[in-house]
Structures are given as C-alpha cells and as structure tokens.
Amino acid sequence: MESNQTWITEVILLGFQVDPDLELFLFGFFLLFCSFTLMGNGIILGLICLESRLHTPMYVFLSHLAIVDMSYASSTVPKMLANLVMHKKVISFAPCILQTFLYLAFAITECLILVVMCYDRYVAICHPLQYTLIMNWRVCTVLASTCWIFSFLLALVHITLILRLPFCGPQKINHFFCQIMPVFKLACADTRLNQAVLFAGSALVLGGPLCLVLVSYSHILARHRHVHGPQVKPFSRTEEDPFPVLQPFQPDADPLIYSLRNAEVKGALKRVLWKQRSM
C-alpha cells in the first residue's frame, strides 16, 4: 500500500474564504496592523538597547518578548498577505513544515518568557531586598537562554514526529498558515502518537506555567494585602475581546501594550526624541 502513496509537494492554504473585494480589504487591514506591531516592537527594542535606565532584568525579558513577537509575525503573516492577493494559494511542503516549526517554537518561547517575567515581578515585590542578588545578570541570561533552547527543542520533537508520517493528502489546509493540527490531517497514517505528544507538550507548556503564574500572583496579592491592610481590594474586571479575528495577531502586540502602560518606557521615548531634536 505504501508504494501506491504519493508524497505531496505543495499544500493549498484555504485561509479566508471570502469575497475577493473583502480579501483586498483584509490585505490592507492586516498589512497595516502587522506593520504597526512590528514598528512598535522595534521601537521598544531600540529604546531598551539605547536607554541605560532600561537595562534591568524586567526590560531585558521584555526585549526578548518583543523579538519573539516580531519573529512570530514574520513567520506567518507574509504568506497570509500573499495569499490574500493571489488566486492560487499554495505553499510548498518544506516551507509549510518550516512554518509549523517556527510557529511552535515562537509560541512556546512566548509562554515561557511571560512566566519568567512573572517570576521577575514576584521577586521584585515579595523579596525586594534580595532582588539584585536573585535576579542578577547571570540568572537572567540562563533563564532567557533556557526559554529559547527548550522551546526550539520541543518544537523539533514535534516536527521530527511529523516528518516520520507519510503525506499523501488531502492537499488542503483550512487555515491561513501551516498550523500543526491541520498539518496532521494531511497525513495518510495514524497520528494518535503525534496528538498525544502534542497534548503532553501543551499541558507542560501551558498548564505548568499557568500554575506558576497563579502561585506567584497569589503571593503578590498576599504581600500586597499584608503591606496595605485588609481594606485594600485587588482590582479586577472582566473584559471581552472585541476583535476575535485579531486573536492570531494578539501576541504581536503584547510588549507594545505592556510598554505603553509603563511610565519608564514613555520617559525613555521622550528622552530619545528630545536628543534627536537637539542634534
């Protein structure tokens, strides 16, 4: 039976199945949104590199997050934009697998960097006198490197298991990029092992960090109540995402959203702009 199977050489990305006029509108919208997020993350990265006051662990991790988000957008959005203006929405099999690998690696790195940033804030709030000893540059380098290395190794495990499968169709992916679950459907073999490993990896990457985040924030809230007294109530509110179509692009804006709310970054931006005007 295996001798009758044909290895597919290209994949059709169905993407947004809408009217051609609407595709042109989506192209302009997503191009603008992607350009804005790339420019915003680039500005933040440049500010952190140029401004010595931002050379602290929190902003080092924020710079890694900006790099991750810029890379994430660069690995998925260009092909999606090309598909929105082309009638033949095709991607070769090798670039499709590469896109899957990069998507997994950057998504995992993003989760781990956010956990490390949460840990940094936990140490800063709950152990302020020992902060410089705990979060020294060696520890920051090890944490950031571990996030990148572990993410790419885990993504490589998934891709290695995928490449062991025979791919003989169907040839279509009902998505605008090669996400891992639709890629499984291209295989003409049992993918239960792949799905089990993916589930275990997702539980490890999402479940574990989520527990660490909840524990760290519970300690932060407990510390806050201990310092300010029981009359202080933690602020909380429920927000709904008004733009669910932007969910795939939401990670790209994370550092930008965090930094726009940060007075130190705003001050650094003003100082850099003032220096440029003075020259």
mmCIF file with all atom_site columns, N, CA, C and O in Angstrom, residues 89-119:
data_model
loop_
_atom_site.group_PDB
_atom_site.id
_atom_site.type_symbol
_atom_site.label_atom_id
_atom_site.label_alt_id
_atom_site.label_comp_id
_atom_site.label_asym_id
_atom_site.label_entity_id
_atom_site.label_seq_id
_atom_site.pdbx_PDB_ins_code
_atom_site.Cartn_x
_atom_site.Cartn_y
_atom_site.Cartn_z
_atom_site.occupancy
_atom_site.B_iso_or_equiv
_atom_site.pdbx_formal_charge
_atom_site.auth_seq_id
_atom_site.auth_comp_id
_atom_site.auth_asym_id
_atom_site.auth_atom_id
_atom_site.pdbx_PDB_model_num
ATOM 1   N N  . LYS A 1 89  ? -3.512 29.904 -3.885 1.00 0.00 ? 89  LYS A N  1
ATOM 2   C CA . LYS A 1 89  ? -2.987 29.999 -2.518 1.00 0.00 ? 89  LYS A CA 1
ATOM 3   C C  . LYS A 1 89  ? -2.229 28.729 -2.162 1.00 0.00 ? 89  LYS A C  1
ATOM 4   O O  . LYS A 1 89  ? -2.743 27.849 -1.470 1.00 0.00 ? 89  LYS A O  1
ATOM 5   N N  . VAL A 1 90  ? -0.991 28.655 -2.620 1.00 0.00 ? 90  VAL A N  1
ATOM 6   C CA . VAL A 1 90  ? -0.198 27.429 -2.497 1.00 0.00 ? 90  VAL A CA 1
ATOM 7   C C  . VAL A 1 90  ? 1.085  27.725 -1.740 1.00 0.00 ? 90  VAL A C  1
ATOM 8   O O  . VAL A 1 90  ? 1.687  28.788 -1.894 1.00 0.00 ? 90  VAL A O  1
ATOM 9   N N  . ILE A 1 91  ? 1.496  26.765 -0.926 1.00 0.00 ? 91  ILE A N  1
ATOM 10  C CA . ILE A 1 91  ? 2.795  26.820 -0.264 1.00 0.00 ? 91  ILE A CA 1
ATOM 11  C C  . ILE A 1 91  ? 3.456  25.456 -0.429 1.00 0.00 ? 91  ILE A C  1
ATOM 12  O O  . ILE A 1 91  ? 2.796  24.423 -0.343 1.00 0.00 ? 91  ILE A O  1
ATOM 13  N N  . SER A 1 92  ? 4.741  25.442 -0.721 1.00 0.00 ? 92  SER A N  1
ATOM 14  C CA . SER A 1 92  ? 5.463  24.183 -0.859 1.00 0.00 ? 92  SER A CA 1
ATOM 15  C C  . SER A 1 92  ? 5.497  23.442 0.470  1.00 0.00 ? 92  SER A C  1
ATOM 16  O O  . SER A 1 92  ? 5.387  24.049 1.542  1.00 0.00 ? 92  SER A O  1
ATOM 17  N N  . PHE A 1 93  ? 5.678  22.124 0.385  1.00 0.00 ? 93  PHE A N  1
ATOM 18  C CA . PHE A 1 93  ? 5.592  21.313 1.602  1.00 0.00 ? 93  PHE A CA 1
ATOM 19  C C  . PHE A 1 93  ? 6.698  21.661 2.595  1.00 0.00 ? 93  PHE A C  1
ATOM 20  O O  . PHE A 1 93  ? 6.451  21.770 3.800  1.00 0.00 ? 93  PHE A O  1
ATOM 21  N N  . ALA A 1 94  ? 7.932  21.826 2.110  1.00 0.00 ? 94  ALA A N  1
ATOM 22  C CA . ALA A 1 94  ? 9.054  22.120 3.012  1.00 0.00 ? 94  ALA A CA 1
ATOM 23  C C  . ALA A 1 94  ? 8.858  23.456 3.748  1.00 0.00 ? 94  ALA A C  1
ATOM 24  O O  . ALA A 1 94  ? 9.013  23.513 4.981  1.00 0.00 ? 94  ALA A O  1
ATOM 25  N N  . PRO A 1 95  ? 8.521  24.559 3.045  1.00 0.00 ? 95  PRO A N  1
ATOM 26  C CA . PRO A 1 95  ? 8.235  25.801 3.767  1.00 0.00 ? 95  PRO A CA 1
ATOM 27  C C  . PRO A 1 95  ? 7.045  25.674 4.720  1.00 0.00 ? 95  PRO A C  1
ATOM 28  O O  . PRO A 1 95  ? 7.009  26.351 5.765  1.00 0.00 ? 95  PRO A O  1
ATOM 29  N N  . CYS A 1 96  ? 6.085  24.824 4.375  1.00 0.00 ? 96  CYS A N  1
ATOM 30  C CA . CYS A 1 96  ? 4.943  24.609 5.254  1.00 0.00 ? 96  CYS A CA 1
ATOM 31  C C  . CYS A 1 96  ? 5.397  23.990 6.579  1.00 0.00 ? 96  CYS A C  1
ATOM 32  O O  . CYS A 1 96  ? 4.984  24.431 7.657  1.00 0.00 ? 96  CYS A O  1
ATOM 33  N N  . ILE A 1 97  ? 6.254  22.981 6.504  1.00 0.00 ? 97  ILE A N  1
ATOM 34  C CA . ILE A 1 97  ? 6.770  22.345 7.715  1.00 0.00 ? 97  ILE A CA 1
ATOM 35  C C  . ILE A 1 97  ? 7.645  23.317 8.505  1.00 0.00 ? 97  ILE A C  1
ATOM 36  O O  . ILE A 1 97  ? 7.604  23.368 9.737  1.00 0.00 ? 97  ILE A O  1
ATOM 37  N N  . LEU A 1 98  ? 8.439  24.125 7.784  1.00 0.00 ? 98  LEU A N  1
ATOM 38  C CA . LEU A 1 98  ? 9.260  25.137 8.454  1.00 0.00 ? 98  LEU A CA 1
ATOM 39  C C  . LEU A 1 98  ? 8.382  26.152 9.174  1.00 0.00 ? 98  LEU A C  1
ATOM 40  O O  . LEU A 1 98  ? 8.682  26.569 10.299 1.00 0.00 ? 98  LEU A O  1
ATOM 41  N N  . GLN A 1 99  ? 7.283  26.540 8.542  1.00 0.00 ? 99  GLN A N  1
ATOM 42  C CA . GLN A 1 99  ? 6.354  27.482 9.168  1.00 0.00 ? 99  GLN A CA 1
ATOM 43  C C  . GLN A 1 99  ? 5.739  26.886 10.429 1.00 0.00 ? 99  GLN A C  1
ATOM 44  O O  . GLN A 1 99  ? 5.598  27.576 11.452 1.00 0.00 ? 99  GLN A O  1
ATOM 45  N N  . THR A 1 100 ? 5.406  25.599 10.373 1.00 0.00 ? 100 THR A N  1
ATOM 46  C CA . THR A 1 100 ? 4.879  24.913 11.556 1.00 0.00 ? 100 THR A CA 1
ATOM 47  C C  . THR A 1 100 ? 5.901  24.902 12.680 1.00 0.00 ? 100 THR A C  1
ATOM 48  O O  . THR A 1 100 ? 5.577  25.157 13.848 1.00 0.00 ? 100 THR A O  1
ATOM 49  N N  . PHE A 1 101 ? 7.154  24.597 12.329 1.00 0.00 ? 101 PHE A N  1
ATOM 50  C CA . PHE A 1 101 ? 8.222  24.561 13.333 1.00 0.00 ? 101 PHE A CA 1
ATOM 51  C C  . PHE A 1 101 ? 8.417  25.925 13.989 1.00 0.00 ? 101 PHE A C  1
ATOM 52  O O  . PHE A 1 101 ? 8.492  26.031 15.227 1.00 0.00 ? 101 PHE A O  1
ATOM 53  N N  . LEU A 1 102 ? 8.492  26.977 13.192 1.00 0.00 ? 102 LEU A N  1
ATOM 54  C CA . LEU A 1 102 ? 8.715  28.314 13.742 1.00 0.00 ? 102 LEU A CA 1
ATOM 55  C C  . LEU A 1 102 ? 7.525  28.775 14.573 1.00 0.00 ? 102 LEU A C  1
ATOM 56  O O  . LEU A 1 102 ? 7.702  29.398 15.631 1.00 0.00 ? 102 LEU A O  1
ATOM 57  N N  . TYR A 1 103 ? 6.322  28.476 14.097 1.00 0.00 ? 103 TYR A N  1
ATOM 58  C CA . TYR A 1 103 ? 5.127  28.839 14.853 1.00 0.00 ? 103 TYR A CA 1
ATOM 59  C C  . TYR A 1 103 ? 5.145  28.195 16.240 1.00 0.00 ? 103 TYR A C  1
ATOM 60  O O  . TYR A 1 103 ? 4.893  28.848 17.255 1.00 0.00 ? 103 TYR A O  1
ATOM 61  N N  . LEU A 1 104 ? 5.456  26.900 16.289 1.00 0.00 ? 104 LEU A N  1
ATOM 62  C CA . LEU A 1 104 ? 5.519  26.197 17.569 1.00 0.00 ? 104 LEU A CA 1
ATOM 63  C C  . LEU A 1 104 ? 6.609  26.768 18.466 1.00 0.00 ? 104 LEU A C  1
ATOM 64  O O  . LEU A 1 104 ? 6.395  27.037 19.650 1.00 0.00 ? 104 LEU A O  1
ATOM 65  N N  . ALA A 1 105 ? 7.803  26.956 17.894 1.00 0.00 ? 105 ALA A N  1
ATOM 66  C CA . ALA A 1 105 ? 8.936  27.426 18.681 1.00 0.00 ? 105 ALA A CA 1
ATOM 67  C C  . ALA A 1 105 ? 8.679  28.806 19.277 1.00 0.00 ? 105 ALA A C  1
ATOM 68  O O  . ALA A 1 105 ? 8.914  29.037 20.473 1.00 0.00 ? 105 ALA A O  1
ATOM 69  N N  . PHE A 1 106 ? 8.173  29.732 18.472 1.00 0.00 ? 106 PHE A N  1
ATOM 70  C CA . PHE A 1 106 ? 7.939  31.083 18.971 1.00 0.00 ? 106 PHE A CA 1
ATOM 71  C C  . PHE A 1 106 ? 6.764  31.134 19.947 1.00 0.00 ? 106 PHE A C  1
ATOM 72  O O  . PHE A 1 106 ? 6.798  31.905 20.913 1.00 0.00 ? 106 PHE A O  1
ATOM 73  N N  . ALA A 1 107 ? 5.736  30.319 19.708 1.00 0.00 ? 107 ALA A N  1
ATOM 74  C CA . ALA A 1 107 ? 4.599  30.293 20.628 1.00 0.00 ? 107 ALA A CA 1
ATOM 75  C C  . ALA A 1 107 ? 5.026  29.766 21.998 1.00 0.00 ? 107 ALA A C  1
ATOM 76  O O  . ALA A 1 107 ? 4.634  30.315 23.035 1.00 0.00 ? 107 ALA A O  1
ATOM 77  N N  . ILE A 1 108 ? 5.831  28.710 22.012 1.00 0.00 ? 108 ILE A N  1
ATOM 78  C CA . ILE A 1 108 ? 6.313  28.156 23.280 1.00 0.00 ? 108 ILE A CA 1
ATOM 79  C C  . ILE A 1 108 ? 7.234  29.146 23.977 1.00 0.00 ? 108 ILE A C  1
ATOM 80  O O  . ILE A 1 108 ? 7.147  29.353 25.195 1.00 0.00 ? 108 ILE A O  1
ATOM 81  N N  . THR A 1 109 ? 8.125  29.779 23.208 1.00 0.00 ? 109 THR A N  1
ATOM 82  C CA . THR A 1 109 ? 9.033  30.767 23.801 1.00 0.00 ? 109 THR A CA 1
ATOM 83  C C  . THR A 1 109 ? 8.257  31.906 24.441 1.00 0.00 ? 109 THR A C  1
ATOM 84  O O  . THR A 1 109 ? 8.605  32.376 25.529 1.00 0.00 ? 109 THR A O  1
ATOM 85  N N  . GLU A 1 110 ? 7.191  32.346 23.770 1.00 0.00 ? 110 GLU A N  1
ATOM 86  C CA . GLU A 1 110 ? 6.377  33.430 24.307 1.00 0.00 ? 110 GLU A CA 1
ATOM 87  C C  . GLU A 1 110 ? 5.797  33.062 25.667 1.00 0.00 ? 110 GLU A C  1
ATOM 88  O O  . GLU A 1 110 ? 5.844  33.843 26.623 1.00 0.00 ? 110 GLU A O  1
ATOM 89  N N  . CYS A 1 111 ? 5.254  31.858 25.778 1.00 0.00 ? 111 CYS A N  1
ATOM 90  C CA . CYS A 1 111 ? 4.681  31.404 27.044 1.00 0.00 ? 111 CYS A CA 1
ATOM 91  C C  . CYS A 1 111 ? 5.730  31.389 28.153 1.00 0.00 ? 111 CYS A C  1
ATOM 92  O O  . CYS A 1 111 ? 5.478  31.851 29.271 1.00 0.00 ? 111 CYS A O  1
ATOM 93  N N  . LEU A 1 112 ? 6.911  30.867 27.837 1.00 0.00 ? 112 LEU A N  1
ATOM 94  C CA . LEU A 1 112 ? 7.961  30.746 28.849 1.00 0.00 ? 112 LEU A CA 1
ATOM 95  C C  . LEU A 1 112 ? 8.519  32.102 29.249 1.00 0.00 ? 112 LEU A C  1
ATOM 96  O O  . LEU A 1 112 ? 8.808  32.337 30.432 1.00 0.00 ? 112 LEU A O  1
ATOM 97  N N  . ILE A 1 113 ? 8.682  33.020 28.298 1.00 0.00 ? 113 ILE A N  1
ATOM 98  C CA . ILE A 1 113 ? 9.175  34.353 28.618 1.00 0.00 ? 113 ILE A CA 1
ATOM 99  C C  . ILE A 1 113 ? 8.186  35.079 29.530 1.00 0.00 ? 113 ILE A C  1
ATOM 100 O O  . ILE A 1 113 ? 8.581  35.778 30.480 1.00 0.00 ? 113 ILE A O  1
ATOM 101 N N  . LEU A 1 114 ? 6.894  34.917 29.280 1.00 0.00 ? 114 LEU A N  1
ATOM 102 C CA . LEU A 1 114 ? 5.879  35.543 30.136 1.00 0.00 ? 114 LEU A CA 1
ATOM 103 C C  . LEU A 1 114 ? 5.955  34.996 31.558 1.00 0.00 ? 114 LEU A C  1
ATOM 104 O O  . LEU A 1 114 ? 5.773  35.743 32.527 1.00 0.00 ? 114 LEU A O  1
ATOM 105 N N  . VAL A 1 115 ? 6.230  33.694 31.690 1.00 0.00 ? 115 VAL A N  1
ATOM 106 C CA . VAL A 1 115 ? 6.380  33.105 33.023 1.00 0.00 ? 115 VAL A CA 1
ATOM 107 C C  . VAL A 1 115 ? 7.609  33.681 33.724 1.00 0.00 ? 115 VAL A C  1
ATOM 108 O O  . VAL A 1 115 ? 7.568  34.000 34.916 1.00 0.00 ? 115 VAL A O  1
ATOM 109 N N  . VAL A 1 116 ? 8.700  33.820 32.987 1.00 0.00 ? 116 VAL A N  1
ATOM 110 C CA . VAL A 1 116 ? 9.923  34.378 33.568 1.00 0.00 ? 116 VAL A CA 1
ATOM 111 C C  . VAL A 1 116 ? 9.698  35.828 34.007 1.00 0.00 ? 116 VAL A C  1
ATOM 112 O O  . VAL A 1 116 ? 10.164 36.248 35.068 1.00 0.00 ? 116 VAL A O  1
ATOM 113 N N  . MET A 1 117 ? 8.970  36.596 33.202 1.00 0.00 ? 117 MET A N  1
ATOM 114 C CA . MET A 1 117 ? 8.651  37.973 33.577 1.00 0.00 ? 117 MET A CA 1
ATOM 115 C C  . MET A 1 117 ? 7.783  38.013 34.833 1.00 0.00 ? 117 MET A C  1
ATOM 116 O O  . MET A 1 117 ? 7.951  38.885 35.692 1.00 0.00 ? 117 MET A O  1
ATOM 117 N N  . CYS A 1 118 ? 6.856  37.066 34.937 1.00 0.00 ? 118 CYS A N  1
ATOM 118 C CA . CYS A 1 118 ? 6.020  36.977 36.131 1.00 0.00 ? 118 CYS A CA 1
ATOM 119 C C  . CYS A 1 118 ? 6.870  36.651 37.355 1.00 0.00 ? 118 CYS A C  1
ATOM 120 O O  . CYS A 1 118 ? 6.677  37.227 38.432 1.00 0.00 ? 118 CYS A O  1
ATOM 121 N N  . TYR A 1 119 ? 7.834  35.750 37.195 1.00 0.00 ? 119 TYR A N  1
ATOM 122 C CA . TYR A 1 119 ? 8.734  35.415 38.295 1.00 0.00 ? 119 TYR A CA 1
ATOM 123 C C  . TYR A 1 119 ? 9.580  36.621 38.697 1.00 0.00 ? 119 TYR A C  1
ATOM 124 O O  . TYR A 1 119 ? 9.808  36.863 39.894 1.00 0.00 ? 119 TYR A O  1
#
